[in-house]
CSV table of C-alpha atoms and ligand atoms in Angstrom, one decimal:
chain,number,residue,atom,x,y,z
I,17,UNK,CA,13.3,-8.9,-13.2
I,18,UNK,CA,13.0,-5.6,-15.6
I,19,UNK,CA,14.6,-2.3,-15.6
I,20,UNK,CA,14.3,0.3,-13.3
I,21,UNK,CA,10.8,1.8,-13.5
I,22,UNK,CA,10.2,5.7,-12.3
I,23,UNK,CA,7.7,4.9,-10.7
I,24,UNK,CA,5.0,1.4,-10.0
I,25,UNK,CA,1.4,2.3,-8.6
I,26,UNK,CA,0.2,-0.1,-6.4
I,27,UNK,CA,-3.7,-0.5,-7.2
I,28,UNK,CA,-6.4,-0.1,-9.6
I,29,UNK,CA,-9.1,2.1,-8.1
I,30,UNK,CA,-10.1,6.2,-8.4
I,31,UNK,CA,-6.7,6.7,-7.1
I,32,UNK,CA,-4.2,4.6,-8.4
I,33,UNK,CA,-5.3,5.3,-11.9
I,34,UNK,CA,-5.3,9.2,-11.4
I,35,UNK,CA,-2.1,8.7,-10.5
I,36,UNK,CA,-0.9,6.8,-13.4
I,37,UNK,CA,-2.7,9.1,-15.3
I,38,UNK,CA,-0.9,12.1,-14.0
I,39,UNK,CA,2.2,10.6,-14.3
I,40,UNK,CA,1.8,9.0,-17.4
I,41,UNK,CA,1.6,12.8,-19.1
I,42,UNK,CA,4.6,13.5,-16.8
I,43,UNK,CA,6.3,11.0,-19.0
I,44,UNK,CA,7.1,8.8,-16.3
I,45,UNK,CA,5.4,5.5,-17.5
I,46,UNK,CA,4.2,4.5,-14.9
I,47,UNK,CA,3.9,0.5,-14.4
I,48,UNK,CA,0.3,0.0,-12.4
I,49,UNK,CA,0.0,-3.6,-10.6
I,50,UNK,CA,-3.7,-3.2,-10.3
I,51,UNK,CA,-4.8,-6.3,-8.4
I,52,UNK,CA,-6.3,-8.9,-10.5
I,53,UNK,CA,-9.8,-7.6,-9.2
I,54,UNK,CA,-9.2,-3.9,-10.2
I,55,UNK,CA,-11.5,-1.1,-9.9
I,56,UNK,CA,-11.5,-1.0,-6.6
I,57,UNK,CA,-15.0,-0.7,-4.4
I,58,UNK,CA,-16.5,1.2,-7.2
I,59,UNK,CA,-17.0,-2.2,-9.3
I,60,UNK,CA,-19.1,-3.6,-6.8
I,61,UNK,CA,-21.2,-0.6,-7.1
I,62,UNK,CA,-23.9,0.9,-9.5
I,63,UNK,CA,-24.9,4.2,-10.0
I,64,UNK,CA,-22.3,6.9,-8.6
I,65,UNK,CA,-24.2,10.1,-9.0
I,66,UNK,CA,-21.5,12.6,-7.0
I,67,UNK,CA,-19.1,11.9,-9.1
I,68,UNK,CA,-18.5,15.5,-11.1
I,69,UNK,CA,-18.6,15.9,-14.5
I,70,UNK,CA,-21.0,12.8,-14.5
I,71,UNK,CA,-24.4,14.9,-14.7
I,72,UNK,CA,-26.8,11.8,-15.5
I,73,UNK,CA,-24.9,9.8,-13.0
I,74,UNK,CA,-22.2,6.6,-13.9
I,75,UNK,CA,-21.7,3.3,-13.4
I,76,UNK,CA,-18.9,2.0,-11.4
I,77,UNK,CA,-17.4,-0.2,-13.3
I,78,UNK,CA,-17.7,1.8,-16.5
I,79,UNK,CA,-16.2,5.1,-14.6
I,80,UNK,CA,-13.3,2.6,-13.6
I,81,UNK,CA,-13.0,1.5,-17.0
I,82,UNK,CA,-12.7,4.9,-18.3
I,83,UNK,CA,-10.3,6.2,-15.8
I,84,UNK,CA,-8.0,3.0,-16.4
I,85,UNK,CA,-8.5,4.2,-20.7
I,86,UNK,CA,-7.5,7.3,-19.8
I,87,UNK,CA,-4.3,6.8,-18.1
I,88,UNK,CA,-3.3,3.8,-21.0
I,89,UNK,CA,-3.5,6.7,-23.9
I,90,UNK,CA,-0.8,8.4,-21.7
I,91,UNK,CA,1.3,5.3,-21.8
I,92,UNK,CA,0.6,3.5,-18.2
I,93,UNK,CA,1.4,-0.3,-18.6
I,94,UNK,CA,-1.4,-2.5,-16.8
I,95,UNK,CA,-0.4,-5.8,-14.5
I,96,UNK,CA,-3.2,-7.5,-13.5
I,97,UNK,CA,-2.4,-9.2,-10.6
I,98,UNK,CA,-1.9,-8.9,-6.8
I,99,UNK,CA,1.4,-7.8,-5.6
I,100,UNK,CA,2.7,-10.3,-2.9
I,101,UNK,CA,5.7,-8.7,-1.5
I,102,UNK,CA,7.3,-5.3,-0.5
I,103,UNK,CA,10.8,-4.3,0.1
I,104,UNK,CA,11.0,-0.7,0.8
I,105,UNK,CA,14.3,-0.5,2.2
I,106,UNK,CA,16.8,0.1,-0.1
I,107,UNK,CA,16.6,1.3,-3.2
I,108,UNK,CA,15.5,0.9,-5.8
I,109,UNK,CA,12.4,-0.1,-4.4
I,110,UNK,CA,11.5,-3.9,-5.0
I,111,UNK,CA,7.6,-5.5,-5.3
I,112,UNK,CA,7.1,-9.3,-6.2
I,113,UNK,CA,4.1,-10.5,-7.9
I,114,UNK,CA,4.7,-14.0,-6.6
I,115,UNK,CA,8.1,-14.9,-8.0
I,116,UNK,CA,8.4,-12.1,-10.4
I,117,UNK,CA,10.3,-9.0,-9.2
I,118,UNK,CA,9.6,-5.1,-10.0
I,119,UNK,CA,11.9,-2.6,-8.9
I,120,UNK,CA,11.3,1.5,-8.9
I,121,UNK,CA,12.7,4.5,-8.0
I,122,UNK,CA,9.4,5.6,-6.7
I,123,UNK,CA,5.8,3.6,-5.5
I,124,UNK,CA,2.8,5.3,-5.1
I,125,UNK,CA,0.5,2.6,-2.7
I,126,UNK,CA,-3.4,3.1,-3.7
I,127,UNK,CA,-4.9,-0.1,-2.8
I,128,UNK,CA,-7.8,1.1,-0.9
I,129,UNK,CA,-9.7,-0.5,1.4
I,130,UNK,CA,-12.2,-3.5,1.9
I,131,UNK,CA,-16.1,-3.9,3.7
I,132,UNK,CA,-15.5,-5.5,6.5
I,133,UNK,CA,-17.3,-8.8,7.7
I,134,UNK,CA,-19.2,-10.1,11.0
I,135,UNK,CA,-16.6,-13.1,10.6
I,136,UNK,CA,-19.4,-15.8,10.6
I,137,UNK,CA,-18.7,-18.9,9.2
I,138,UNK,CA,-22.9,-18.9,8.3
I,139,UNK,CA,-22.4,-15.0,7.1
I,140,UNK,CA,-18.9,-16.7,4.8
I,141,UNK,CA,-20.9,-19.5,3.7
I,142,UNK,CA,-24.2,-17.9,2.4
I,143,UNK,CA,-22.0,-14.4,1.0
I,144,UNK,CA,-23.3,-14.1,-2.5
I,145,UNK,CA,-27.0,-15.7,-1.5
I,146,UNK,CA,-28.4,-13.0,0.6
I,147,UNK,CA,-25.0,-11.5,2.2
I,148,UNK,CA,-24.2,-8.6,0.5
I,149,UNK,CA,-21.8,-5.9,1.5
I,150,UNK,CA,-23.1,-4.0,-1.1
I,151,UNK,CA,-27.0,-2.4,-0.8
I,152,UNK,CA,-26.4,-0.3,-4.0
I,153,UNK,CA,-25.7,-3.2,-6.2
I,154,UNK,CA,-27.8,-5.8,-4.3
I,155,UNK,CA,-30.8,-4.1,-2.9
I,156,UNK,CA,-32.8,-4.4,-6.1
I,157,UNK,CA,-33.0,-8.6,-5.6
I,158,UNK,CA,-34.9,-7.8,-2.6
I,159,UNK,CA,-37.9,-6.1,-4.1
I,160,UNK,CA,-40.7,-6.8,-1.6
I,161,UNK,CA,-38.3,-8.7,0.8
I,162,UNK,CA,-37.5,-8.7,4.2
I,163,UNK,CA,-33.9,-7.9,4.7
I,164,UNK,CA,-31.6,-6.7,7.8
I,165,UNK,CA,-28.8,-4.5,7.5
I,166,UNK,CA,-26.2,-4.6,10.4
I,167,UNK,CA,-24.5,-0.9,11.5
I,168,UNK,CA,-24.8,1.9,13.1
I,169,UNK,CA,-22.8,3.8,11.1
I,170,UNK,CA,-23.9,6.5,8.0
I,171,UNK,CA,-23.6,3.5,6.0
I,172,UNK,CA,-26.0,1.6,7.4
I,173,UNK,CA,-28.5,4.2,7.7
I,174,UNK,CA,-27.8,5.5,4.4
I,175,UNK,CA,-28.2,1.8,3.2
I,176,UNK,CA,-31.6,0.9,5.1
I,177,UNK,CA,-32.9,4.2,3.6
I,178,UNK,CA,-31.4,2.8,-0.1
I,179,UNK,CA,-32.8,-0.7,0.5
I,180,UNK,CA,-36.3,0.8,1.4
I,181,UNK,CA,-36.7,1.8,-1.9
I,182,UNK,CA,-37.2,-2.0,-2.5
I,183,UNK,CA,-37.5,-4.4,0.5
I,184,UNK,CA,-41.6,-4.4,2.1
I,185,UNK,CA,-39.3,-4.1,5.5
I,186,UNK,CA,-35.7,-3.2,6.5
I,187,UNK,CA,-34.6,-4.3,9.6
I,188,UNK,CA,-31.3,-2.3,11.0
I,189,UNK,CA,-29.5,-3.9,13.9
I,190,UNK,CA,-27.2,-2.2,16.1
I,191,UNK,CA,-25.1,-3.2,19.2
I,192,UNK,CA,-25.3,-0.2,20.9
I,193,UNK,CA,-28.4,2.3,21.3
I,194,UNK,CA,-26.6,5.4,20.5
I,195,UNK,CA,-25.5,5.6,16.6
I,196,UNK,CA,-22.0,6.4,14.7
I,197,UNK,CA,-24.4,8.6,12.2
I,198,UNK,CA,-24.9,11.3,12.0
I,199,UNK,CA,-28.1,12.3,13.2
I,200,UNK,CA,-29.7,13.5,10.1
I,201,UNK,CA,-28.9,10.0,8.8
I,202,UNK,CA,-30.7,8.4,11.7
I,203,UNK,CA,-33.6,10.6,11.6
I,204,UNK,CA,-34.0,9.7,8.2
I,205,UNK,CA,-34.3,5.9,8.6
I,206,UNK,CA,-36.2,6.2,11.6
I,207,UNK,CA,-38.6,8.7,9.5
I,208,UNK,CA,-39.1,5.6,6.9
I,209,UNK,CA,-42.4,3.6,7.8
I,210,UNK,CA,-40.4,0.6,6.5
I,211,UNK,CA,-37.2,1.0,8.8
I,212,UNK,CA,-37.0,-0.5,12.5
I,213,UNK,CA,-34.2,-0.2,14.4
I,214,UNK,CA,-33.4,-2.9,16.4
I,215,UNK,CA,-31.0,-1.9,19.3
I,216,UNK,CA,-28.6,-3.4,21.7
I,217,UNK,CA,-28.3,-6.6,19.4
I,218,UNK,CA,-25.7,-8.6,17.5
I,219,UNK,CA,-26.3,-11.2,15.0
I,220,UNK,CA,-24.6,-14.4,16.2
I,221,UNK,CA,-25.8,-16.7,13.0
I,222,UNK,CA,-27.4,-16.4,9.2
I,223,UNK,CA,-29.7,-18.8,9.0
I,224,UNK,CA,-30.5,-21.0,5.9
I,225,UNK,CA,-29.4,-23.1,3.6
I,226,UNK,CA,-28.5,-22.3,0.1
I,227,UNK,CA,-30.5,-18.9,0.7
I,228,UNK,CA,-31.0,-16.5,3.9
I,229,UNK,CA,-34.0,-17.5,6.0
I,230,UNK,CA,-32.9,-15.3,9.1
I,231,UNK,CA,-30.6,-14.7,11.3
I,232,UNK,CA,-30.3,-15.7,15.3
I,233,UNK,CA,-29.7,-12.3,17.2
I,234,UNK,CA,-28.1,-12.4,20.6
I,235,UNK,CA,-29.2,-8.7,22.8
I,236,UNK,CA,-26.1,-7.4,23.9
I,237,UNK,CA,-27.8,-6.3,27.4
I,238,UNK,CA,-29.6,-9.7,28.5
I,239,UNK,CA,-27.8,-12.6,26.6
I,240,UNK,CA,-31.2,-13.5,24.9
I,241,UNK,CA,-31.3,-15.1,21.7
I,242,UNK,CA,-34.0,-14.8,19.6
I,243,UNK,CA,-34.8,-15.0,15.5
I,244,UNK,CA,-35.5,-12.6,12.9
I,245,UNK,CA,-37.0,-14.1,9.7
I,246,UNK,CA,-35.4,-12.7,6.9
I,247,UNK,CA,-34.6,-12.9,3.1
I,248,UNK,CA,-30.9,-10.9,3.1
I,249,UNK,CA,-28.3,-10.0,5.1
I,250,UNK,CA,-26.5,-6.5,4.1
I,251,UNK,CA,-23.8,-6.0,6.9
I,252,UNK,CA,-22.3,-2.3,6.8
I,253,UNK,CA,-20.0,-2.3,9.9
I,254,UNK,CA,-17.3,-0.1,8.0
I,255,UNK,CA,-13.9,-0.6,5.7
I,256,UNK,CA,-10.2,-2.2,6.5
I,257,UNK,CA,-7.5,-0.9,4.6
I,258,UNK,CA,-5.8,-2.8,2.4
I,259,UNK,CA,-2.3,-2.4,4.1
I,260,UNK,CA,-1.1,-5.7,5.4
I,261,UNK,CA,1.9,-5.9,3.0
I,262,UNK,CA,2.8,-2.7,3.9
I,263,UNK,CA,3.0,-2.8,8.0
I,264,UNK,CA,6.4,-3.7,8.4
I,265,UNK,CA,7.7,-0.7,6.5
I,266,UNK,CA,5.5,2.0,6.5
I,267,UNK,CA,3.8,4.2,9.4
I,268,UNK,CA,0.2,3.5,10.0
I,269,UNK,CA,-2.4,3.8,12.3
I,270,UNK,CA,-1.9,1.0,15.4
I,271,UNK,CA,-5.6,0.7,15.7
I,272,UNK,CA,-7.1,1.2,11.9
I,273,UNK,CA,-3.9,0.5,10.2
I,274,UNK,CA,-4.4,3.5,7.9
I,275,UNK,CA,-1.4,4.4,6.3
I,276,UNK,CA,-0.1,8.4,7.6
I,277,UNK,CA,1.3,10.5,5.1
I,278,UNK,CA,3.2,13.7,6.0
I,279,UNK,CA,0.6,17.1,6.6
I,280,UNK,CA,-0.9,17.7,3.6
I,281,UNK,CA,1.1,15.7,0.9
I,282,UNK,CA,0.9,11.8,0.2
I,283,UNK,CA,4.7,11.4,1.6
I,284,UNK,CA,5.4,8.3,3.9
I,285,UNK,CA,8.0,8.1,6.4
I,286,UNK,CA,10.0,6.0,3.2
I,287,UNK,CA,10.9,9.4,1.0
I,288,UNK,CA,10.0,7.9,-2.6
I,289,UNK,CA,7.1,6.0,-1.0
I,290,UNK,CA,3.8,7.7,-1.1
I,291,UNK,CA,0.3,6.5,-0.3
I,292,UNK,CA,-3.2,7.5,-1.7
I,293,UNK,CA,-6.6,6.8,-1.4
I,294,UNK,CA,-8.7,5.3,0.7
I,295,UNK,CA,-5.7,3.3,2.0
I,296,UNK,CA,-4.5,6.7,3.8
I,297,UNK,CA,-8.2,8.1,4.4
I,298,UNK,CA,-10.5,6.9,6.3
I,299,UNK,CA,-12.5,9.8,6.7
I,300,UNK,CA,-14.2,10.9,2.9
I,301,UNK,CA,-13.4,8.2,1.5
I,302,UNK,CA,-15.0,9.0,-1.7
I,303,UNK,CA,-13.8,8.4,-5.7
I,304,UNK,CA,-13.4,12.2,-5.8
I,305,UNK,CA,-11.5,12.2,-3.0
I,306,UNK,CA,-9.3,9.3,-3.6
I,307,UNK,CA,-8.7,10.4,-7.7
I,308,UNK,CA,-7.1,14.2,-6.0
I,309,UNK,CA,-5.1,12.0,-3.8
I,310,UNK,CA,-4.1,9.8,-6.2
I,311,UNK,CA,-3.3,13.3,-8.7
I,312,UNK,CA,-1.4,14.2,-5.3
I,313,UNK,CA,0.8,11.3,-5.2
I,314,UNK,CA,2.0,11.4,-9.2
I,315,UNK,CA,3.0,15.6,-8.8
I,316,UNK,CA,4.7,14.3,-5.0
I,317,UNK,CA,6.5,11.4,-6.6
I,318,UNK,CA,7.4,13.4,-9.6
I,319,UNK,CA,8.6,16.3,-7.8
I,320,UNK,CA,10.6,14.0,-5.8
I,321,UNK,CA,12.1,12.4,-8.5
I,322,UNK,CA,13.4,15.3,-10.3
I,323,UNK,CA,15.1,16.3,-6.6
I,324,UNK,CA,16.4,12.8,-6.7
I,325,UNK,CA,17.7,13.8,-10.1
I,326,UNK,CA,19.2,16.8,-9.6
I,327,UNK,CA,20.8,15.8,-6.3
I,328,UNK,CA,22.5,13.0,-8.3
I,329,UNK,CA,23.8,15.6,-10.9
I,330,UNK,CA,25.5,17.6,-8.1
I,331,UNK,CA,27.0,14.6,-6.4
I,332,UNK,CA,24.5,15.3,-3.5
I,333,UNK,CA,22.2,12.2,-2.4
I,334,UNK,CA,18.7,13.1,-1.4
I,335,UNK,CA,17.1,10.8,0.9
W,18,NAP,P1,-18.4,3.4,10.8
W,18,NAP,O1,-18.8,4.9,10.9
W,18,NAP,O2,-17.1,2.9,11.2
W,18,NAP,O3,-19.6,2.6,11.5
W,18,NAP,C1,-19.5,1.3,11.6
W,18,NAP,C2,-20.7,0.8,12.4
W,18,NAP,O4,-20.7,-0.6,12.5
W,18,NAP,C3,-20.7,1.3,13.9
W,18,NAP,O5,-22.0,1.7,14.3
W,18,NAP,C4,-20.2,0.1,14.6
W,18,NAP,O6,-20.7,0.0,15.9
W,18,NAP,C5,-20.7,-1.1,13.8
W,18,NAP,N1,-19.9,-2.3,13.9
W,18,NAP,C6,-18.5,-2.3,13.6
W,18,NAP,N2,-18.1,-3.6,13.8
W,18,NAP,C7,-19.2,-4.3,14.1
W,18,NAP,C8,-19.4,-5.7,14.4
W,18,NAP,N3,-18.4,-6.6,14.3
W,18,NAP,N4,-20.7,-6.1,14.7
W,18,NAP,C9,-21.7,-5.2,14.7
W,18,NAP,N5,-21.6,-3.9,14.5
W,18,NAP,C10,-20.3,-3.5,14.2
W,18,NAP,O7,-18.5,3.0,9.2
W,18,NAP,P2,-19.5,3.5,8.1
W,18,NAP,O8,-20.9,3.6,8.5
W,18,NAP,O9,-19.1,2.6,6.9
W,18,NAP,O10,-18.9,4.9,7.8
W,18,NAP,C11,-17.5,5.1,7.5
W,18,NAP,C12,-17.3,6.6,7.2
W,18,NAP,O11,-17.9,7.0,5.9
W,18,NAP,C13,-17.8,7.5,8.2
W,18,NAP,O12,-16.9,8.6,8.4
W,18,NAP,C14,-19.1,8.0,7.7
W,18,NAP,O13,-19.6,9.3,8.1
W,18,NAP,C15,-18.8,8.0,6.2
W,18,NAP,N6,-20.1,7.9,5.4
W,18,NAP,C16,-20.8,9.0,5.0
W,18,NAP,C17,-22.0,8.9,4.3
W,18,NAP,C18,-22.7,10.1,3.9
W,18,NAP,O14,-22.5,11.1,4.5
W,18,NAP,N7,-23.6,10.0,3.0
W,18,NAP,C19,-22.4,7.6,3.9
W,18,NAP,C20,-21.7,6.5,4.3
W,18,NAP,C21,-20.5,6.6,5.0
W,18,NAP,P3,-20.2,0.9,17.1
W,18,NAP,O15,-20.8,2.3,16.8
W,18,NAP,O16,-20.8,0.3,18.3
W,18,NAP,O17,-18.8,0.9,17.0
C-alpha cells in the first residue's frame, strides 16, 4: 500500500490522460491506472481526421501516445494494469490492482466504453478472422470482398459507406426496417451502388472455419433462415460502458449503465469521485469530447480538493 495520492485517474484514453495532464501542471501528481490495454477505442482505430489541431489527420494510437507523453512531462506516474476493485466509501478512497492497494483523496473514473458484441459463440470464435468491430482499421483487408456490417445505427451506416471504399459489395443488416441514423446517414448508404440494406433480419450464426464464409440470417418477421455468403463480419450495434466496478457505488443509468454526473460538472453522487469520458457520455462520444471532459474532471477534482483543504484548516469537514 503507498501514500495518500491527490488524486488516481482511472483509465488511459482521450480523457483520462487530459485529466492527468491537467492535473499534473496543477501539481497534483496524479497516479493514472490506465488498463493494461491503454488508449482506449482510439488504438483500435486509424486515421482520426476531426481531431483539432491535427490538420493532415492522426493515427490513433500515435495521438494516444502523445497525449499519455504529454501528461508524463508534467509528472503523471503510469500503472499499466487493470484496476480490480473499488471502495468508495470512506476515505481516502481505496482501488486494488489485484492484491495491491491505492488509496486517494480524489479519483477521476475515465475508462470509457467498449463495442458491443452479437454474443455468438461463431461471432467469439472467428473475432480477429473476419469479425471486426472496427471498419476503420479493418475495412482495408476486404479490398474487393464481400462483407456484412450489422446496425442500424450512424455507425453502421457510416461504416458500410467506409467499407465501400474497399469491399465489391457491403451488405448492412438490420432488425428493424426503420433506422437509429440519422437520415442523412441512411440516404448516403442507400445512395452507394455497392450498399444493400437487408431489413427485418438478425444474424443467428458466422459461418466458417478458420475464416468467414457467411453468415445464417434468421428474418425477424417470418422465422426464415437463409445464408449470406460472405468474407467479413463488421458488427456495429453500439458501445457498453466500462462501469461494472463502479455499480455498487456510483449513480448510473439502470438501463445503459452510464455513469451521471451532477449538471454540467463531472461530480458523482460520491463528492471527490468524478467521472469522464465516454464512460459518462453516451451521446458525442468523441476524443474531443472526452479530452474536455477529462480537462473537466482534473479543474473539478482540484477545486474540490483545495475546499477539502481549506475546510480542514478551519476545523470544518467538507463532504
Ligand atoms: P446506436 O445508435 O445505439 O445504434 C445501434 C444499432 O444497432 C441500432 O440500430 C440497434 O437496433 C442495433 N442493435 C443493437 N443491438 C443489436 C443486436 N444485438 N443485434 C442486432 N442489432 C442490434 O449505436 P451507434 O450507431 O454506434 O451510434 C452511437 C452514437 O454515436 C449515436 O448517438 C450516433 O448518432 C453517434 N454516431 C454518430 C456518427 C456521426 O454522426 N458521424 C457516427 C457514428 C456514431 P435498433 O435500432 O433496433 O435498436
Amino acid at each position: 500500500m503507498e501514500d495518500v495520492r491527490n488524486v488516481i485517474v482511472i483509465g488511459g484514453g482521450p480523457a483520462g490522460y487530459t485529466a492527468a495532464l491537467y492535473a499534473a501542471r496543477a501539481n497534483l501528481e496524479p497516479l493514472v491506472i490506465e488498463g493494461f490495454n491503454w488508449g482506449g477505442q482510439l488504438m483500435i482505430t486509424s486515421d482520426v481526421e476531426n481531431y483539432p489541431g491535427y490538420p493532415e489527420g492522426v493515427l490513433g494510437p500515435a495521438m494516444m501516445q502523445d497525449f499519455r507523453r504529454q501528461a508524463e512531462r508534467f509528472g503523471a506516474t503510469f500503472l499499466t494494469d487493470d484496476v480490480t476493485r473499488v471502495d468508495f466509501s470512506e476515505r481516502p478512497f481505496r482501488v486494488w490492482v489485484g492484491d495491491d492497494e491505492y488509496r486517494a483523496a480524489s479519483v477521476i473514473v475515465a475508462t470509457g466504453a467498449t463495442a458491443r458484441q452479437l454474443g455468438l459463440e461463431s461471432e467469439r470464435v472467428l473475432q480477429g478472422r473476419g469479425v471486426s468491430y472496427c471498419a476503420t482499421c479493418d475495412a482495408a483487408f476486404f479490398r474487393d470482398k464481400t462483407v456484412v456490417v450489422v446496425g442500424g445505427g450512424d455507425s453502421a451506416m457510416e461504416e458500410a459507406s467506409f467499407i465501400a471504399r474497399f469491399a465489391s459489395k457491403v451488405y448492412v443488416v438490420h432488425r428493424r426496417d426503420e433506422f437509429r441514423a440519422s437520415p442523412i446517414m441512411v440516404d448516403r448508404a442507400r445512395a452507394n451502388e455497392k450498399v444493400e440494406l437487408v431489413l427485418n433480419k438478425v444474424v443467428t450464426e458466422v459461418l466458417g472455419e478458420g475464416s468467414v464464409l457467411g453468415v445464417r440470417v434468421q428474418d425477424t418477421l417470418t422465422g426464415e433462415e437463409s445464408v449470406l455468403a460472405t468474407d467479413g463480419l463488421f458488427v456495429a450495434i453500439g458501445h457498453d460502458p466500462n462501469t461494472a466496478l463502479f455499480l455498487d457505488q456510483l449513480d448510473h443509468d439502470p438501463e445503459s449503465g452510464y455513469l451521471i454526473t451532477r449538471g454540467k460538472t463531472t461530480e458523482t453522487n460520491v463528492p471527490g469521485v468524478f467521472a469522464a469520458g465516454d464512460v459518462q457520455d453516451h451521446v458525442y462520444r468523441q476524443a474531443v469530447t472526452a479530452a474536455g471532459s477529462g480537462c473537466a474532471a482534473a479543474l473539478d477534482a482540484e477545486r474540490w480538493l483545495s475546499e477539502q483543504r481549506h475546510a480542514s484548516l478551519s476545523g470544518f469537514a467538507v463532504s
